[in-house]
mmCIF file of C-alpha atoms and ligand atoms in Angstrom:
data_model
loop_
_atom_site.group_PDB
_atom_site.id
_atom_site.type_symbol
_atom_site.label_atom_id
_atom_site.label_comp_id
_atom_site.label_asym_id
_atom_site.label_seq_id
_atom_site.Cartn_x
_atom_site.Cartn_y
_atom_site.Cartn_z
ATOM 1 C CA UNK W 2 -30.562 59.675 -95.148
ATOM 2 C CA UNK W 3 -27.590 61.612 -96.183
ATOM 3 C CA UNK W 4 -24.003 59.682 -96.095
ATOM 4 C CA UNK W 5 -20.704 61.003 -96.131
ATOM 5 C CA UNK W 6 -17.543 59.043 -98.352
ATOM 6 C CA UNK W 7 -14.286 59.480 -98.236
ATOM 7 C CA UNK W 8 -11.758 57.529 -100.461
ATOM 8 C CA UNK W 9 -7.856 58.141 -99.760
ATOM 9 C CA UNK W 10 -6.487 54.510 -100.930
ATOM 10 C CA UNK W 11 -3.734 55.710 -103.081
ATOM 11 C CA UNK W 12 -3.094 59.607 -104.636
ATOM 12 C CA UNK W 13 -6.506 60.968 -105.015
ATOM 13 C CA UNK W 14 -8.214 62.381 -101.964
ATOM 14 C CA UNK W 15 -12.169 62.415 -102.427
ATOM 15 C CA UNK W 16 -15.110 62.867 -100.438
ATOM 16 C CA UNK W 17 -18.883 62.967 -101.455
ATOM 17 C CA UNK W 18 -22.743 63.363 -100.083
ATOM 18 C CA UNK W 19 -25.408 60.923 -101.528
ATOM 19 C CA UNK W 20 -28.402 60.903 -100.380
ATOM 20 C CA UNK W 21 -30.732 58.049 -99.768
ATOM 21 C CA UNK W 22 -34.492 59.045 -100.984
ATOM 22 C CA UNK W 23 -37.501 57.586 -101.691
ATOM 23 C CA UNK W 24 -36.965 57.894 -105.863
ATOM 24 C CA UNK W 25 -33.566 56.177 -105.229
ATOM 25 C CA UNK W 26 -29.874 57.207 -104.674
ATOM 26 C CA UNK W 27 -28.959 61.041 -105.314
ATOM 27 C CA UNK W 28 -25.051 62.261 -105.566
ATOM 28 C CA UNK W 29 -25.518 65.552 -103.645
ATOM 29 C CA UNK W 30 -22.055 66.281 -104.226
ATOM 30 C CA UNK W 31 -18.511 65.702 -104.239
ATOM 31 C CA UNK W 32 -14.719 67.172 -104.117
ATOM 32 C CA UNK W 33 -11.470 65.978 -105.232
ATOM 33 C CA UNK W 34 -8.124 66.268 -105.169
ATOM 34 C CA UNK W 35 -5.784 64.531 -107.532
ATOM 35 C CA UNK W 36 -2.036 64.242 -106.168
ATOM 36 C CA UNK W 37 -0.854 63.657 -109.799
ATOM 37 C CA UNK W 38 1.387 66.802 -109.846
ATOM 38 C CA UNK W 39 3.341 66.358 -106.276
ATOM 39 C CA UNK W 40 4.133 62.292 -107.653
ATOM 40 C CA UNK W 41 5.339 63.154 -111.322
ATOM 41 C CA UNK W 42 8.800 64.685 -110.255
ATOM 42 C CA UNK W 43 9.635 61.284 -108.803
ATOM 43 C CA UNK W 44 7.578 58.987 -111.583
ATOM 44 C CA UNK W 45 5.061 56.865 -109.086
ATOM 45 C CA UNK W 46 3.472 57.555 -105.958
ATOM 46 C CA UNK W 47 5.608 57.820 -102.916
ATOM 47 C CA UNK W 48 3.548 56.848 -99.864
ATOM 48 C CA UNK W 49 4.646 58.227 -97.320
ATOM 49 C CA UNK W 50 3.941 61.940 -99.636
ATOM 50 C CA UNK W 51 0.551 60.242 -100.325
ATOM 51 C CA UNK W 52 -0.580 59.907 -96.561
ATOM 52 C CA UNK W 53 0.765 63.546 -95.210
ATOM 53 C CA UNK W 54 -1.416 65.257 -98.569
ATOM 54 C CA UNK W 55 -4.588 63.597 -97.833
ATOM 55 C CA UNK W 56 -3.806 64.832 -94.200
ATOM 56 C CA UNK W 57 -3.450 68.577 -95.595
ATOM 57 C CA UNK W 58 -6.659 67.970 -97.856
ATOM 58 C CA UNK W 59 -9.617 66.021 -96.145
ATOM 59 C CA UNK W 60 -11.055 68.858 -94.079
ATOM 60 C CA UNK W 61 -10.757 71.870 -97.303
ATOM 61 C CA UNK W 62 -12.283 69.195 -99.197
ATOM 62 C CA UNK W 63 -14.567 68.141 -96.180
ATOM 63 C CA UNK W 64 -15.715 71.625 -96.431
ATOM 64 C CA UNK W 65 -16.206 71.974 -100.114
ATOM 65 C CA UNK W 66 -18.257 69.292 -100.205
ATOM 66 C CA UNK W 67 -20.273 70.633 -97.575
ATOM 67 C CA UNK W 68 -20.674 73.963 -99.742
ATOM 68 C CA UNK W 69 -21.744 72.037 -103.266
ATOM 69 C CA UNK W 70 -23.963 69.258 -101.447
ATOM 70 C CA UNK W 71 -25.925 72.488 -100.001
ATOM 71 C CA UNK W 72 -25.322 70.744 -96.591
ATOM 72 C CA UNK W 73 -24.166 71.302 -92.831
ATOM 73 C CA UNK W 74 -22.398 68.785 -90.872
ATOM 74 C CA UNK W 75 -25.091 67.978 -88.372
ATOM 75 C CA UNK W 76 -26.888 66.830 -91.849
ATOM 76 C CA UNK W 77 -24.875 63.852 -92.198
ATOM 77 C CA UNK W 78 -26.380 60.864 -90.525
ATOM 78 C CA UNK W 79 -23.507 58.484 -92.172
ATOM 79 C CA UNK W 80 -19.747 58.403 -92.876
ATOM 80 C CA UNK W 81 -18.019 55.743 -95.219
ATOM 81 C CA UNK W 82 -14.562 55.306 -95.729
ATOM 82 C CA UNK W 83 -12.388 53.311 -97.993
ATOM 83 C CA UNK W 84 -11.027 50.300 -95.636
ATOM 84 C CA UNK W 85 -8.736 48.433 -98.653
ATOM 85 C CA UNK W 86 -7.068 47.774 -100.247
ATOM 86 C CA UNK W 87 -4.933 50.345 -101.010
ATOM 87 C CA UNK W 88 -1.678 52.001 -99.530
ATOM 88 C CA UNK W 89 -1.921 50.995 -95.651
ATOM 89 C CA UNK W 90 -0.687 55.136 -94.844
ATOM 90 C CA UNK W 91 -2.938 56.726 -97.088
ATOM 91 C CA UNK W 92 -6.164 54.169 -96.099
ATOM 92 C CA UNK W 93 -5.165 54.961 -92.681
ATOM 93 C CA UNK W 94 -5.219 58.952 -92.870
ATOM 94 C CA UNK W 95 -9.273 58.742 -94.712
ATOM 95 C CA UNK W 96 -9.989 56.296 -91.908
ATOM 96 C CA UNK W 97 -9.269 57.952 -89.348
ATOM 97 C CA UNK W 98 -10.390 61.177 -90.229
ATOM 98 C CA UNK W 99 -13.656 59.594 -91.206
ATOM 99 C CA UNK W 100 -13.977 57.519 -87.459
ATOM 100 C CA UNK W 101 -13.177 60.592 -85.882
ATOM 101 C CA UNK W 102 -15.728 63.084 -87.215
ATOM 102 C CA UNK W 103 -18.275 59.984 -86.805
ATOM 103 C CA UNK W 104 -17.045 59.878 -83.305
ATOM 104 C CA UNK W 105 -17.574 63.570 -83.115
ATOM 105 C CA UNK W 106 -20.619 63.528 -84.386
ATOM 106 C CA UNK W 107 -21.985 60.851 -82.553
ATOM 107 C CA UNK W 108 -22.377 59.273 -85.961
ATOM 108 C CA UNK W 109 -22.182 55.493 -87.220
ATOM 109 C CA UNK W 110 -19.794 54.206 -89.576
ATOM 110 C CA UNK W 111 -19.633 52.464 -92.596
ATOM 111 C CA UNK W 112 -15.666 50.895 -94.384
ATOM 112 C CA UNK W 113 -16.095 50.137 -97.822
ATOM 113 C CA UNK W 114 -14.315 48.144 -100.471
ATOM 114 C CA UNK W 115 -12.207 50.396 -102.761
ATOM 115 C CA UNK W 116 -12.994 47.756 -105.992
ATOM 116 C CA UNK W 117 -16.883 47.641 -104.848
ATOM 117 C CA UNK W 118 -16.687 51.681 -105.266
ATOM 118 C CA UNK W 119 -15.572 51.283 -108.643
ATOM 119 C CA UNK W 120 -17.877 48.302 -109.503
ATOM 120 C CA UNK W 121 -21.368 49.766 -108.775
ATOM 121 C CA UNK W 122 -20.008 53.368 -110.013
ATOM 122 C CA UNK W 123 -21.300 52.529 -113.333
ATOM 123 C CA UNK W 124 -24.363 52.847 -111.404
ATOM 124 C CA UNK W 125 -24.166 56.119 -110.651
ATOM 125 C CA UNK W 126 -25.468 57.471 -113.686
ATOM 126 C CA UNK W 127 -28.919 57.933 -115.307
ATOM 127 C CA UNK W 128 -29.831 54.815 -117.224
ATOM 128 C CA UNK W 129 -27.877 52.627 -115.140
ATOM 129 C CA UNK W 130 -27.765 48.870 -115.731
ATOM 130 C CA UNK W 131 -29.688 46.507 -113.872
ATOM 131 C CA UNK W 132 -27.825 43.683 -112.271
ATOM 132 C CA UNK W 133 -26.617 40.954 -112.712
ATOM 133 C CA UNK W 134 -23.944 42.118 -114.844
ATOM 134 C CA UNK W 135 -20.284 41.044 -115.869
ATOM 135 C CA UNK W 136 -17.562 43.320 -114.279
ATOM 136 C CA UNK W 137 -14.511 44.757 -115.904
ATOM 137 C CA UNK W 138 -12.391 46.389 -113.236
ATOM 138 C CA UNK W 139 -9.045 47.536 -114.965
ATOM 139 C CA UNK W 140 -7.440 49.855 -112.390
ATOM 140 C CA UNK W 141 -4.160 50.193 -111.890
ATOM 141 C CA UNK W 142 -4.032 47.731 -109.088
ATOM 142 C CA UNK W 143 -6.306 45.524 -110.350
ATOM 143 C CA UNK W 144 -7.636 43.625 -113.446
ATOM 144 C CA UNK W 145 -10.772 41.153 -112.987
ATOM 145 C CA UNK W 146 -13.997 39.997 -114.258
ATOM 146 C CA UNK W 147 -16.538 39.434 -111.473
ATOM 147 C CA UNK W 148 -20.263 38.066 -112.141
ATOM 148 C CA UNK W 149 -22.098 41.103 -110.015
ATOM 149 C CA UNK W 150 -25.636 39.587 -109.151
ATOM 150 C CA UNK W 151 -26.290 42.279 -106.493
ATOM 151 C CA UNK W 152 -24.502 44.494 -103.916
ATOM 152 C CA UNK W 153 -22.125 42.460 -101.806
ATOM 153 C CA UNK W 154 -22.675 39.493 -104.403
ATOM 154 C CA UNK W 155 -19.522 39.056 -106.002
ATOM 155 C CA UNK W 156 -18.028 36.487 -108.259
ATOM 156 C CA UNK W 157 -14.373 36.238 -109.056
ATOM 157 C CA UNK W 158 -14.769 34.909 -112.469
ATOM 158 C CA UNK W 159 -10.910 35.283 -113.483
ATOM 159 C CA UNK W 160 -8.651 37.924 -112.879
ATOM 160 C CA UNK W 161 -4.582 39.260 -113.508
ATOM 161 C CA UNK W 162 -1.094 36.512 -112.325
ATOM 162 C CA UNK W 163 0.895 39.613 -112.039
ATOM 163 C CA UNK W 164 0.817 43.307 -113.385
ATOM 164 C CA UNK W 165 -2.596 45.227 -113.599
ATOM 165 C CA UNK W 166 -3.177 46.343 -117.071
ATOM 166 C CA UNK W 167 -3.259 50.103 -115.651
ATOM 167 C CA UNK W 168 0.163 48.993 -114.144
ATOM 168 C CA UNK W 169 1.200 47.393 -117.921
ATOM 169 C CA UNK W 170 -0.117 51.326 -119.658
ATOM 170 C CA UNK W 171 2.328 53.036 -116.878
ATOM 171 C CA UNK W 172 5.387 50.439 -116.899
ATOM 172 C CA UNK W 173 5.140 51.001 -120.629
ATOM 173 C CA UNK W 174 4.437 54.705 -120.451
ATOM 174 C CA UNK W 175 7.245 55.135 -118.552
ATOM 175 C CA UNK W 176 9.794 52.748 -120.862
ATOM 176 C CA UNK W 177 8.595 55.319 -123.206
ATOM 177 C CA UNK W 178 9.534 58.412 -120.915
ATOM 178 C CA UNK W 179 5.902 59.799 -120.784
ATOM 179 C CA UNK W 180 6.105 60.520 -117.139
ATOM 180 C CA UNK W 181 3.104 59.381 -114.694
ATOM 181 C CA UNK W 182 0.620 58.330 -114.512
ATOM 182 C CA UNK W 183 1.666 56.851 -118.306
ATOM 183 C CA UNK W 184 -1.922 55.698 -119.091
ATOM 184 C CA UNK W 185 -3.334 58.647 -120.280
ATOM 185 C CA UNK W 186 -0.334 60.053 -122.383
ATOM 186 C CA UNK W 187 0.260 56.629 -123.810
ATOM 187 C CA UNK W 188 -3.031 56.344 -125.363
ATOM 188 C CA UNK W 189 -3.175 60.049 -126.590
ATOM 189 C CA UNK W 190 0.283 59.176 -128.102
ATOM 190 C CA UNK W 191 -1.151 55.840 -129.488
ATOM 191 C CA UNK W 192 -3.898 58.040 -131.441
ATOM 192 C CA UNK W 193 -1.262 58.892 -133.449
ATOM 193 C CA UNK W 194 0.543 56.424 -133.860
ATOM 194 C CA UNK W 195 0.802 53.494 -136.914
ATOM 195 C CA UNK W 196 -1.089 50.249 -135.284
ATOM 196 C CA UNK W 197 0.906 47.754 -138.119
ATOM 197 C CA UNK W 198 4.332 48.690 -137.653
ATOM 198 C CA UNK W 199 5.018 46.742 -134.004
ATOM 199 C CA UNK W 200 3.187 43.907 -132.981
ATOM 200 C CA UNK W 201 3.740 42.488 -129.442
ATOM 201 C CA UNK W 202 1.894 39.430 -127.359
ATOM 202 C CA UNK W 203 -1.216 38.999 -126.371
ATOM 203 C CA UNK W 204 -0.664 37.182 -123.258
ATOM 204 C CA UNK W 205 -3.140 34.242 -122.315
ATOM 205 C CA UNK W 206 -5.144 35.552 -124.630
ATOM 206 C CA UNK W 207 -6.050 31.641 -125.674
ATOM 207 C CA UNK W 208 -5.807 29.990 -122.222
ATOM 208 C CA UNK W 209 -9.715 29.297 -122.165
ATOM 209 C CA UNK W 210 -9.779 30.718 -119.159
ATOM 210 C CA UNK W 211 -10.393 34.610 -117.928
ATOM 211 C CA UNK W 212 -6.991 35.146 -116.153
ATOM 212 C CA UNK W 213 -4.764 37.858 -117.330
ATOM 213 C CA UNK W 214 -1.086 38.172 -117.077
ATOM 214 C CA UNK W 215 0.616 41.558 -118.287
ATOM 215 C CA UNK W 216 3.948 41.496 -116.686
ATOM 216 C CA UNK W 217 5.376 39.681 -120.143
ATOM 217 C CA UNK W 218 4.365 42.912 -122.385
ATOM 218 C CA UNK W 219 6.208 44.790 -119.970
ATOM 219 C CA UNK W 220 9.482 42.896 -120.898
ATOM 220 C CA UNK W 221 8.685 42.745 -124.904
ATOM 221 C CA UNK W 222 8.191 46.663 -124.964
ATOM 222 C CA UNK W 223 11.415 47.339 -123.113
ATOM 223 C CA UNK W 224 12.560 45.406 -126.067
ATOM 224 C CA UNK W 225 11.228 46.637 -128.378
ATOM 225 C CA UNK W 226 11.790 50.354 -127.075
ATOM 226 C CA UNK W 227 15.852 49.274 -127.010
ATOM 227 C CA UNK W 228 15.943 47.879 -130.103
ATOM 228 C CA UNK W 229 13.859 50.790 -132.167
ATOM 229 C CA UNK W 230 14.310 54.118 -129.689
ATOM 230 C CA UNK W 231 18.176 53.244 -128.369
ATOM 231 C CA UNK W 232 20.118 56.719 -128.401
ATOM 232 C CA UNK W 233 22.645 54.386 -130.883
ATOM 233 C CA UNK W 234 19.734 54.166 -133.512
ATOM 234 C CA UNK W 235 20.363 58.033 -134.410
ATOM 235 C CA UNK W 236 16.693 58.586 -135.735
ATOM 236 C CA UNK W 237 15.750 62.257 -136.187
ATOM 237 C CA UNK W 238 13.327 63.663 -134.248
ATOM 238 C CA UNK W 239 10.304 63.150 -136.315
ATOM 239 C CA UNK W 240 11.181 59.545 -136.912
ATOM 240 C CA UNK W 241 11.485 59.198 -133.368
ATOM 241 C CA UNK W 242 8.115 60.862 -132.565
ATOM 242 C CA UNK W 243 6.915 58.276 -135.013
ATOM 243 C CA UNK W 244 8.102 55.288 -133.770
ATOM 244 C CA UNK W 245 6.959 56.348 -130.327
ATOM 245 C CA UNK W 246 3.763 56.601 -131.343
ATOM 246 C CA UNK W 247 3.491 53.372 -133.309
ATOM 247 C CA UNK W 248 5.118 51.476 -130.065
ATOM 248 C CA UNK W 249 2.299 53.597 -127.696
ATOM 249 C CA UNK W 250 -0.059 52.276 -130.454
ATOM 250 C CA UNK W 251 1.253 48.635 -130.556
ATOM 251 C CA UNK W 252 0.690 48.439 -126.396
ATOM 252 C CA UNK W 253 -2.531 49.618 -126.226
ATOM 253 C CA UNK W 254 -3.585 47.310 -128.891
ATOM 254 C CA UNK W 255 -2.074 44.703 -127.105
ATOM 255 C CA UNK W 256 -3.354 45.495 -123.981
ATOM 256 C CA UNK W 257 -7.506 45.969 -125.278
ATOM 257 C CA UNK W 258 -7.154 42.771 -127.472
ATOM 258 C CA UNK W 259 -6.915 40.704 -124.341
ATOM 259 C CA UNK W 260 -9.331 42.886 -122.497
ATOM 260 C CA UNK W 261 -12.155 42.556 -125.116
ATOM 261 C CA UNK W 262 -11.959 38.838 -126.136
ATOM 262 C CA UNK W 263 -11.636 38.028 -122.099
ATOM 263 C CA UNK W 264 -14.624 40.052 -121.193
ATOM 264 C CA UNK W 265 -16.506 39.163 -124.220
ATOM 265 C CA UNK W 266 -15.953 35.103 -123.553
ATOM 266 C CA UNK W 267 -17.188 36.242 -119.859
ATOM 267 C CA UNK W 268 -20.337 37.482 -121.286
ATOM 268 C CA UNK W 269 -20.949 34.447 -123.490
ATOM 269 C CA UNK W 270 -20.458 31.950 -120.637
ATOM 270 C CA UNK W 271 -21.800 33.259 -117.985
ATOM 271 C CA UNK W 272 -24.911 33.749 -120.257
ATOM 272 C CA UNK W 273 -25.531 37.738 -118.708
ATOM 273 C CA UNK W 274 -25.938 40.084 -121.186
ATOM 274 C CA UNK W 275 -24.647 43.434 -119.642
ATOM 275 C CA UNK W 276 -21.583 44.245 -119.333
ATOM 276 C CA UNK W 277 -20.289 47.373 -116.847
ATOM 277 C CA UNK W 278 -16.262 48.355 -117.012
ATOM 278 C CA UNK W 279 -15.103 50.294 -113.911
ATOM 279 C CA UNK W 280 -11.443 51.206 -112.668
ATOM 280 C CA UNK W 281 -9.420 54.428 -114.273
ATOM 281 C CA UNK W 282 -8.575 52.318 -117.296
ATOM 282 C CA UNK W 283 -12.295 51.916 -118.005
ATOM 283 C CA UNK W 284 -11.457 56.191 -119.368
ATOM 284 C CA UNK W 285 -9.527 54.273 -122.538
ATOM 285 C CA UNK W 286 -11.366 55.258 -125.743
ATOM 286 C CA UNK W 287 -9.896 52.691 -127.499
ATOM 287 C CA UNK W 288 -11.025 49.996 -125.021
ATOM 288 C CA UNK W 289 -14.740 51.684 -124.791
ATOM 289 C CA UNK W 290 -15.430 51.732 -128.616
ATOM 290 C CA UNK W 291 -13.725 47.998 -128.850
ATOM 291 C CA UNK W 292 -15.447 46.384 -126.233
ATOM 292 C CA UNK W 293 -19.125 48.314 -127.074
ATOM 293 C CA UNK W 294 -18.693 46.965 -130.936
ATOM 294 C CA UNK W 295 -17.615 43.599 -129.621
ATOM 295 C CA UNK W 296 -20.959 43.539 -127.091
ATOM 296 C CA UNK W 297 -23.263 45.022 -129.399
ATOM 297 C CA UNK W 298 -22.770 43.735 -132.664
ATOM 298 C CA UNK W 299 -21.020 40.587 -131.440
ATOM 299 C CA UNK W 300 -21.755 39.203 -135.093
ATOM 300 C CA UNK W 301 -24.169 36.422 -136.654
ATOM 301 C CA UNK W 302 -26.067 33.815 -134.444
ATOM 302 C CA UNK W 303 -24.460 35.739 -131.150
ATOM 303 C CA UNK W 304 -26.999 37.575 -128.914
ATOM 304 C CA UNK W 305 -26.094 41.374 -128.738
ATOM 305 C CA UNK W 306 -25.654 42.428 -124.797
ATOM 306 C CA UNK W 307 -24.731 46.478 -123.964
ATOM 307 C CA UNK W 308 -21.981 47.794 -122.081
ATOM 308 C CA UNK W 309 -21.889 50.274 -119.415
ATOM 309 C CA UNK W 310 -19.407 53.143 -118.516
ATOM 310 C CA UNK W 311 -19.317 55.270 -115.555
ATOM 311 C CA UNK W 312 -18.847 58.574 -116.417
ATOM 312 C CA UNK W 313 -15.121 59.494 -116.637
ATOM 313 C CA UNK W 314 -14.949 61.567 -114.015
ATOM 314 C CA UNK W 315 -15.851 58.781 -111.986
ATOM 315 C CA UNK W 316 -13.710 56.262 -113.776
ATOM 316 C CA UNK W 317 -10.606 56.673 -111.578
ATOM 317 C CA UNK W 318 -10.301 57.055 -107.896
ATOM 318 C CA UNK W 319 -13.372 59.351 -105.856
ATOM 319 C CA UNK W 320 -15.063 59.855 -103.190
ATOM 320 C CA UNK W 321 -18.638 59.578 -105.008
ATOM 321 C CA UNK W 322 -18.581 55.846 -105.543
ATOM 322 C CA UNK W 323 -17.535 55.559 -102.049
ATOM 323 C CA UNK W 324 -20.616 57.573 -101.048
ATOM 324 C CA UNK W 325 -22.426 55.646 -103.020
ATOM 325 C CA UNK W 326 -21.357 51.931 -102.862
ATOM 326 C CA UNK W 327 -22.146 52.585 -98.927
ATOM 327 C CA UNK W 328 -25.487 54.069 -99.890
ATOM 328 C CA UNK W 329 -26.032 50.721 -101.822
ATOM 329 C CA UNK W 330 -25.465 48.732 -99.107
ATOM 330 C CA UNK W 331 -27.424 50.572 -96.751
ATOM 331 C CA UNK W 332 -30.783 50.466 -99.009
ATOM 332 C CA UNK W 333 -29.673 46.650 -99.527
ATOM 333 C CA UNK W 334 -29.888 46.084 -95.332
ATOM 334 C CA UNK W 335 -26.727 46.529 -94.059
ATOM 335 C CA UNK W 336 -26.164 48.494 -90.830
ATOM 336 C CA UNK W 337 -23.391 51.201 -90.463
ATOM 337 C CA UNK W 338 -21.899 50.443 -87.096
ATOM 338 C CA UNK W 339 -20.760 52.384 -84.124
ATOM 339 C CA UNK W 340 -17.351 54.255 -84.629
ATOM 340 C CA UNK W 341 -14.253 54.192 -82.541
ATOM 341 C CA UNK W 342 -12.439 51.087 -83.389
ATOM 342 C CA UNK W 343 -10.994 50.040 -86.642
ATOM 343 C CA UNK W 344 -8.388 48.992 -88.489
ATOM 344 C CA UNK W 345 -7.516 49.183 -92.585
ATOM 345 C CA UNK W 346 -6.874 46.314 -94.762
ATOM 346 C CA UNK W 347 -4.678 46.842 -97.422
ATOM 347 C CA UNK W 348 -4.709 43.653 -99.014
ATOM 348 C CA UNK W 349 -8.503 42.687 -99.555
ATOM 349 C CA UNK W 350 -9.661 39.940 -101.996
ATOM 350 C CA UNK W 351 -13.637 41.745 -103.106
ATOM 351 C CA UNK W 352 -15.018 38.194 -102.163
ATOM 352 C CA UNK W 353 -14.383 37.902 -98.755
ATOM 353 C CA UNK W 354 -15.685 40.060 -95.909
HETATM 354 O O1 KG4 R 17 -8.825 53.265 -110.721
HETATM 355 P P1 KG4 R 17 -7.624 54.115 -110.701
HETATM 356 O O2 KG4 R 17 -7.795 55.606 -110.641
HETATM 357 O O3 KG4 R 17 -6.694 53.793 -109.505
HETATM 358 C C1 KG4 R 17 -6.517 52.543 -108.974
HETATM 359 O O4 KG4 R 17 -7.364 52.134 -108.122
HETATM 360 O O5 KG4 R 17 -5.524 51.902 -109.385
HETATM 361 O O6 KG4 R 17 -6.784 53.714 -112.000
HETATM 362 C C2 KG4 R 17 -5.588 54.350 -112.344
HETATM 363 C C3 KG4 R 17 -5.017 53.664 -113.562
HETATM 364 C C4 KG4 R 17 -3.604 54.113 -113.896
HETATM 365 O O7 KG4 R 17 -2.825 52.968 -114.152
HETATM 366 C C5 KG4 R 17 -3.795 54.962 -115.155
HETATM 367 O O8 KG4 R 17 -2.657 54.977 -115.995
HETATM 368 C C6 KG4 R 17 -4.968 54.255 -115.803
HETATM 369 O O9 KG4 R 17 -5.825 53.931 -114.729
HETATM 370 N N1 KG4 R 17 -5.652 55.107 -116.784
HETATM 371 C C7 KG4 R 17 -5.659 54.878 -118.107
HETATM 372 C C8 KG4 R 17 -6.386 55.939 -118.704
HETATM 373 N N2 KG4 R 17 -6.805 56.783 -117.700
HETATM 374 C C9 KG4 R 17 -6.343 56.251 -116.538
HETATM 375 N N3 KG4 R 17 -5.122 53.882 -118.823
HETATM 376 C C10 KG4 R 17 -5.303 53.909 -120.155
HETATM 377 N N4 KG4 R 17 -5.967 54.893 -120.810
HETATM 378 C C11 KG4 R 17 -6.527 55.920 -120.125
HETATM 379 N N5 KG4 R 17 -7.189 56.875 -120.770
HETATM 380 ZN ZN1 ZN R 18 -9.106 52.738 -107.847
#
């Protein structure tokens, strides 16, 4: 059986084939395109912009995956789409095209979760874990820590008050005047940069629970950028460069402290040993080699556990995990249904239905 997904949430249109066979899923294969470039000039994503490009792009990409997968449309016996949440234009544009061509092709349907895409991408690879697991989903829209004890079994087990910590890497990014998405550039700038010379909060990082809040370190770095970077502070340009990069340095810090210790104390409580870290901030190196050394070598009289990563390329927004969260569900029971009527839900808490 050979399904169809197509994600269009936010700025990154992407549709993929998997393929449901007897030796388990197979990614046939996939196309993407990022709309990084047409959002910079105006630092976020505009969504109105967002909805008309994945309007220009599904069917070129609908085609390219075609070519790679090695398949022709009547092949498809499947189409999944990314329901929520997300940007209510942009969900609707992948929706429709999606019910459409089902419709076309006389083809069920299946909407999908955007956050259960990136939770069981992880899965996607070769040596994938087994569940149950502990989640780490850091996109950013969303920071949370879910107990995953199969598909469509989902336990919030804490998760972000206010800004997503990809939302605290751009807000910061962006104080800095790295342009967007800040994420990225902030932590190359970090690698760089002297980790003593700034320290800012670590918010909640003792409230014995596994809530996050990040809107705080927004307000200390604009601070901190005023009182260091201020045009009045007349540094050269190499000082400047080097206080950048030890402020870039002093976020990220900030930001994977909280990260690690909350998904570590997960781990420990929930008494599940494997840990899997989806969402485009899951691409951190910083946060990969902290949380694997706090996992694996969790010091004396502490159990090691392992920790998963999807691949990067599947780390941020795509059409494979879409693909392949439906295929999931599908080999788990669950019937597409018939297409023609539907509706997006931008707002979607991933435990309810
Ligand atoms: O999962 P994703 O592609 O989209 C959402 O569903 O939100 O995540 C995008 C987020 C952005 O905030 C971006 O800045 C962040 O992931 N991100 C990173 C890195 N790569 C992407 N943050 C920190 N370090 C990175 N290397
Ligand atoms: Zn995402």
């Amino acid at each position: 059986m050979k399904i169809l997904g197509i994600e269009s949430s936010c700025d990154e249109t992407g549709l993929a084939i998997c393929q449901i066979a007897t030796g388990g899923i197979r990614l046939l294969g996939h196309a993407l395109h990022s709309q990084v470039a047409m959002h910079e000039a105006y630092g976020g994503v505009v969504p109105e912009l967002a909805s008309r490009d994945h309007m220009r792009r599904l069917l070129p990409l609908l085609r390219q995956t075609l070519t790679t997968a090695n398949c022709a449309l009547g092949d498809i016996d499947a189409i999944a789409y990314t329901q929520g949440p997300g940007l209510a234009g942009a969900l609707l544009a992948g929706a429709a095209f999606g019910e459409a061509l089902a419709c076309a092709l006389g083809k069920p349907v299946l909407p999908i979760h955007h956050l259960e895409g990136h939770l069981l991408s992880p899965l996607l690879v070769a040596d994938a874990p087994e569940f149950p697991f502990v989640a780490l989903l850091v996109s950013g829209g969303h920071t949370q820590l879910m107990a995953v004890r199969g598909v469509g079994d989902y336990q919030l087990l804490g998760e972000t008050l206010d800004d997503a910590a990809g939302e605290a890497f751009d807000k910061s990014a962006k104080l800095l005047g790295l342009g967007y998405p800040g994420g990225p550039a902030l932590s190359k700038l970090a690698a760089d940069g002297d980790g003593c010379r700034f320290h800012l909060p670590r918010p909640l990082l003792a409230s014995g629970d596994f809530n996050f809040s990040f809107s705080g370190l927004k307000t200390a770095v604009a601070l901190l950028v005023k009182k260091e970077l201020a045009p009045e502070t007349h540094l050269d340009e190499n000082e400047r460069l080097q206080k950048k990069a030890a402020v870039a340095a002093a976020v990220e810090d900030a930001i994977v402290d909280v990260l690690v210790a909350k998904a570590a104390a997960a781990l420990r409580v929930s008494g599940l040993r494997r840990l899997v870290v989806a969402g485009g901030v899951g691409a951190n190196h910083k946060l990969r080699a902290r949380l694997t050394a706090a996992v694996e070598n969790p010091g004396k009289g502490r159990t090691p556990g392992r920790v998963y990563f999807p691949d990067l390329a599947f780390c941020t927004d795509n059409g494979a995990m879409i693909a392949f969260a439906a295929a999931m569900r599908i080999a788990a029971g669950d019937s597409p249904r018939p297409a023609g009527i539907f509706a997006v839900r931008p707002r979607w808490p991933l435990d309810q239905r």
